[in-house]
XYZ file of C-alpha atoms in Angstrom:
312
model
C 164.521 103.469 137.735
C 167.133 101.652 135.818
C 166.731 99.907 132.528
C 166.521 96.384 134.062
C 162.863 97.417 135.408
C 160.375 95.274 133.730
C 158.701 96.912 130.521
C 156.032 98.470 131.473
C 152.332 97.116 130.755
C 151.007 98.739 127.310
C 147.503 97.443 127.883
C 146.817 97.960 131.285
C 143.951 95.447 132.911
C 143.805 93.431 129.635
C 141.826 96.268 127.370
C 142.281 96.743 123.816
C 143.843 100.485 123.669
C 147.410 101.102 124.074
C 148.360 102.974 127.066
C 147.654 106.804 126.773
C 150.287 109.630 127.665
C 149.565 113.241 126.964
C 151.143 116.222 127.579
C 149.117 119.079 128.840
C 149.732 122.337 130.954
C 147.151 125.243 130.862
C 150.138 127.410 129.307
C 150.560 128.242 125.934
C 154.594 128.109 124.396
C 155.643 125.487 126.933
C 157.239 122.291 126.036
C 154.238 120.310 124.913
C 155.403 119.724 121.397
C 159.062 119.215 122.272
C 158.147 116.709 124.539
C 155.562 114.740 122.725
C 158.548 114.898 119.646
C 161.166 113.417 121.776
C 159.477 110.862 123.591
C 157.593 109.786 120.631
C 161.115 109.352 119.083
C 162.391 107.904 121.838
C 160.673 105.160 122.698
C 159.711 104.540 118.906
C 164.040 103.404 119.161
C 163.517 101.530 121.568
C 161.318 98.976 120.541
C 157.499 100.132 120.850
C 154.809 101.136 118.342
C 153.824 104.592 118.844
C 151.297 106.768 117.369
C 151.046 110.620 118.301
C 147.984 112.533 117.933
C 148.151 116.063 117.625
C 144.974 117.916 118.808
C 146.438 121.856 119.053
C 145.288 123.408 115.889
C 148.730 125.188 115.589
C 149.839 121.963 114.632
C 153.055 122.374 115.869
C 153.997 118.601 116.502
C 152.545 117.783 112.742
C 155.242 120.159 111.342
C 158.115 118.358 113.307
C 157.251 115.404 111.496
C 156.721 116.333 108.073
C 152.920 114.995 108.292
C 151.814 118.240 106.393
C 154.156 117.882 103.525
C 152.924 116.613 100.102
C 150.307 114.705 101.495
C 147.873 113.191 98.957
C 144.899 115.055 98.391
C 142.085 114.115 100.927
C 144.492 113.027 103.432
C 142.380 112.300 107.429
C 144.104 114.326 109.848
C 142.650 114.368 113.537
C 139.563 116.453 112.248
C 138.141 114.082 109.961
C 138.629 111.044 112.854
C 137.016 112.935 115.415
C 133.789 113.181 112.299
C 133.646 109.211 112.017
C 136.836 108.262 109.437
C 138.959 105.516 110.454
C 142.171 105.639 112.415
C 144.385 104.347 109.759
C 142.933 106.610 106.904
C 143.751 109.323 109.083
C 147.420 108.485 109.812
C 150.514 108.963 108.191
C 153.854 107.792 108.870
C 156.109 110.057 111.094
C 158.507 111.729 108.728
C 161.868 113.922 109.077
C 163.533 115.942 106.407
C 166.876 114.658 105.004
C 167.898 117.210 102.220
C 165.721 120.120 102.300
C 164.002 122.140 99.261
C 166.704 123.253 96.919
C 167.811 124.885 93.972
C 167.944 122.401 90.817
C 171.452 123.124 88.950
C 169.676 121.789 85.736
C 166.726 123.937 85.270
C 167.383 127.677 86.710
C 164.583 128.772 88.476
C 162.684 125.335 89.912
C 163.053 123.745 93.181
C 164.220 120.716 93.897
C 161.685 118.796 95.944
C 162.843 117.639 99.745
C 163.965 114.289 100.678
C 161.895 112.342 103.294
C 163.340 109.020 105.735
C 160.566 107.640 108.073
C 161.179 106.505 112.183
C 160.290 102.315 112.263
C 157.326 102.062 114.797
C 156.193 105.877 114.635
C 153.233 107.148 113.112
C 150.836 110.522 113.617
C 147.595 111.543 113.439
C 148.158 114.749 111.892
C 146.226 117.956 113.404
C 143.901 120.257 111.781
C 143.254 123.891 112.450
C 139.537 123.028 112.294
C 139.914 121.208 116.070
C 139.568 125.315 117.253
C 135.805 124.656 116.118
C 135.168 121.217 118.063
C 133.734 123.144 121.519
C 131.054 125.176 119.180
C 130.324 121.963 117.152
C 129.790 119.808 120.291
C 126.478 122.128 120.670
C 124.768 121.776 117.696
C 122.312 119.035 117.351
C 123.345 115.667 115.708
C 126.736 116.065 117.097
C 126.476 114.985 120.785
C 128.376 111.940 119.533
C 131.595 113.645 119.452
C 132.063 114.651 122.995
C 132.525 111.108 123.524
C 134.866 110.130 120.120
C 137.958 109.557 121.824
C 136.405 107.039 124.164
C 134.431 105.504 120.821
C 137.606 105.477 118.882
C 139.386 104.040 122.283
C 136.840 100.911 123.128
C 136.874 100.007 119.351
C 140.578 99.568 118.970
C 141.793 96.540 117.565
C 145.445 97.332 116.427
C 148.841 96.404 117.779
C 150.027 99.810 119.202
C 151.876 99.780 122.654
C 151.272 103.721 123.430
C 149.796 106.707 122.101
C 151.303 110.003 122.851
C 148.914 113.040 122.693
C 150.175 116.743 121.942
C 146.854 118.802 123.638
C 146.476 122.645 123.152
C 146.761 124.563 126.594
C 143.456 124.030 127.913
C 140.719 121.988 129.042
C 138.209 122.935 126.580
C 135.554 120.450 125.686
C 137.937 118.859 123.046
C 141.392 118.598 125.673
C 138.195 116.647 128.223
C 137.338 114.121 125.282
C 140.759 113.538 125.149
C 141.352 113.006 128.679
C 137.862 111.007 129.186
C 139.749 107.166 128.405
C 142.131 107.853 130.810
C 142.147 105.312 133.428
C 144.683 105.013 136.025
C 147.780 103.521 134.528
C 147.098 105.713 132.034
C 148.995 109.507 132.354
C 149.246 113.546 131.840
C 153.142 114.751 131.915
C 153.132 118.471 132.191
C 156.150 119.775 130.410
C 156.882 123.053 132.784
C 158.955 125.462 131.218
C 161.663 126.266 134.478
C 160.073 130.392 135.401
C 157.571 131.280 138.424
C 154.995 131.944 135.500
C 154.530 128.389 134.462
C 154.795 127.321 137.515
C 151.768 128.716 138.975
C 149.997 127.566 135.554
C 150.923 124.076 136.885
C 149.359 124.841 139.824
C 146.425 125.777 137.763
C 146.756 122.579 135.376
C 146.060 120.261 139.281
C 143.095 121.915 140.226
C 141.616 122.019 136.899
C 141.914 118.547 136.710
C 140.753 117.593 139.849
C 137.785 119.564 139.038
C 137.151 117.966 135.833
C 137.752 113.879 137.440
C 135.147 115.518 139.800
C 132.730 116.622 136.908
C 133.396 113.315 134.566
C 132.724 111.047 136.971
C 129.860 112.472 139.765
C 127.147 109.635 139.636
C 129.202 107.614 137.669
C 128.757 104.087 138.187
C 130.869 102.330 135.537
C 134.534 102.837 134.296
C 136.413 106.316 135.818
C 137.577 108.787 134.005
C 141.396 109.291 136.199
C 143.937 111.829 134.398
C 146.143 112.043 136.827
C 149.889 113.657 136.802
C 152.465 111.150 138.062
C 155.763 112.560 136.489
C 156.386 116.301 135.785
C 159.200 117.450 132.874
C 161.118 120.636 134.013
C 162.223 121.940 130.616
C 164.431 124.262 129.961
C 166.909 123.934 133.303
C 170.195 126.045 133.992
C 173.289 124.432 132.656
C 176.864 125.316 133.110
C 177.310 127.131 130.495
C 173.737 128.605 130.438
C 173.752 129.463 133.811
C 169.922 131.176 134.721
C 169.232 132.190 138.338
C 165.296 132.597 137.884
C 165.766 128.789 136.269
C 167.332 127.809 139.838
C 165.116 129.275 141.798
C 161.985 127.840 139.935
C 163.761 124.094 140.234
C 164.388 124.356 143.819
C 160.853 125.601 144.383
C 159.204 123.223 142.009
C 161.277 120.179 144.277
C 160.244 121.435 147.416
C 156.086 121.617 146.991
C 155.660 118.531 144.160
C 158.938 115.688 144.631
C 157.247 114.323 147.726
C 154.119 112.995 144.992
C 155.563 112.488 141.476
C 158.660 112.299 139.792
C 160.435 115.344 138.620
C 162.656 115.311 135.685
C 164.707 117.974 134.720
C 165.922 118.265 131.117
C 168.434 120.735 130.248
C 168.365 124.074 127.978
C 169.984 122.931 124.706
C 170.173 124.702 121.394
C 169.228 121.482 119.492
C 165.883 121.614 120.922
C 165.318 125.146 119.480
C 166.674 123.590 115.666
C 163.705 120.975 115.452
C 160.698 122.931 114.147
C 162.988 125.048 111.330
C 164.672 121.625 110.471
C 161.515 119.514 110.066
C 163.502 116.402 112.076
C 163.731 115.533 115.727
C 167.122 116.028 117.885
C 167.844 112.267 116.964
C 168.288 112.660 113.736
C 171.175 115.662 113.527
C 172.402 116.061 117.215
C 175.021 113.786 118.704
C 173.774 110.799 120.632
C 175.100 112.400 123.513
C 173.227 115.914 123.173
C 171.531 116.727 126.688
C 167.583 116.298 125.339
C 168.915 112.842 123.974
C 170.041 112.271 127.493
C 167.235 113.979 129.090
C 164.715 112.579 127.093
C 166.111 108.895 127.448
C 165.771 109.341 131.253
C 162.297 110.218 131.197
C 161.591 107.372 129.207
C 162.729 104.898 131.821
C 161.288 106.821 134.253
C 158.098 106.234 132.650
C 158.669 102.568 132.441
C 159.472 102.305 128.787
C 162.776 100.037 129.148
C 164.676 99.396 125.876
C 163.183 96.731 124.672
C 166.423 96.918 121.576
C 169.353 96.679 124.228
């Protein structure tokens, strides 16, 4: 798909949410993060307003993008929406680090604080490690309302966002199915697959717990669907020239062979840039050439998804 393919519809069949993409694999230390960071980046330069929500209680995604650091007291994060607060007291602009913490030559000793610039279009929800909790709290009585919050927070919508990008931890606990529950069928899950046999076969694992859960959401269900589906797949991590990895090869050609007849594959290459985001507080974008491979990677997957530049 080229970048002359029409943009693609943000509010599918005229509703009020922006279109939903998360990424999800039932393996933990894939690519989630990485690839929630980079598209969120991505298309965020290209013209659309994004806003990431990061549900894994490591809060991986939130440290990427500063959302932890020197918040004001009271801040929302993802906790406090999912407990009634509002969407916008709960977000914070998407951050990256400019100068980090250092030494002040005038006063031996202190710490000079870090310098922030904020991404036009790109805000996040930041996580909490309370989420962990949200599967015991869904049983106690009074709180049967928050199995369906996402949905609530969904239908009430009235902003201007064109997509929302959700990090989810590596499972399909009661909180990662109250994510999923709004998704409709425009809407999608891209599984970021690290390239080895082991997540692999937890991609095989991700499709059948999904079915099975699109089977459980929606038996006797007359009214609106509940459809996570996986159209696209992210192979992260693939052999390069000068990173040459046989296991990686083997994985790719296997992955082609049982899944490029049904959705796209997109491979994105090992780079050490990708490894420098979490230490540096700041996405590829902002301290890799444009040319580094996730930039590249990253940018196909975007059109791929339908998100054409809409700053050519």
């Amino acid at each position: 798909m080229s970048k002359k393919t029409l943009p693609r519809n943000t509010r599918p069949g005229g509703r009020n949410w922006p279109l939903l993409i998360a990424a999800l694999i039932i393996s933990g230390g894939s690519a989630k993060t990485t690839s929630i960071v980079m598209l969120a980046v991505t298309l965020a330069l290209r013209g659309y307003k994004v806003r990431v929500f990061d549900f894994d209680h490591q809060r991986s995604v939130s440290h990427i993008a500063c959302a932890m650091d020197e918040l004001p007291a009271g801040q929302g994060t993802i906790y406090e929406l999912m407990h009634g607060a509002s969407l916008e007291d709960c977000t914070v602009p998407f951050r990256y680090v400019v100068t980090p913490e250092l030494p002040d030559p005038e006063n031996p000793g202190r710490m000079l604080p870090p310098e922030y610039e904020t991404i036009e279009g790109l805000q996040i929800v930041p996580g909490s490690k309370h989420v962990k909790n949200f599967d015991v709290e869904t049983t106690q009585p009074g709180n049967e309302f928050l199995i369906a919050w996402f949905r609530d927070l969904c239908d009430t919508y009235q902003g201007d966002d064109d997509v929302w990008l959700l990090d989810l931890p590596a499972s399909l606990s009661k909180l990662g199915v109250s994510a999923l529950t709004p998704f409709g069928e425009d809407d999608e899950i891209v599984p970021p697959v690290l390239v080895t046999s082991k997540e692999q076969m937890d991609l095989k694992s991700t499709f059948e717990e999904l079915a099975e859960m699109r089977q459980q959401q929606n038996s006797g269900r007359r009214g609106r669907k509940s459809l996570p589906t996986i159209k696209h797949i992210v192979m992260a991590g693939t052999p390069t020239p000068g990173r040459p990895d046989s296991e990686g090869e083997l994985t790719v050609a296997s992955m082609t062979e049982t899944y490029s007849k049904h959705v796209g594959l997109h491979k994105v290459r090992w780079s050490s840039f990708v490894r420098q985001m979490h230490r540096r507080q700041a996405p590829v974008h902002t301290f890799g050439p444009s040319n580094a491979a996730p930039i590249e990677d990253y940018n196909k997957v975007a059109t791929a998804l339908g998100f054409v530049d809409l700053n050519p």
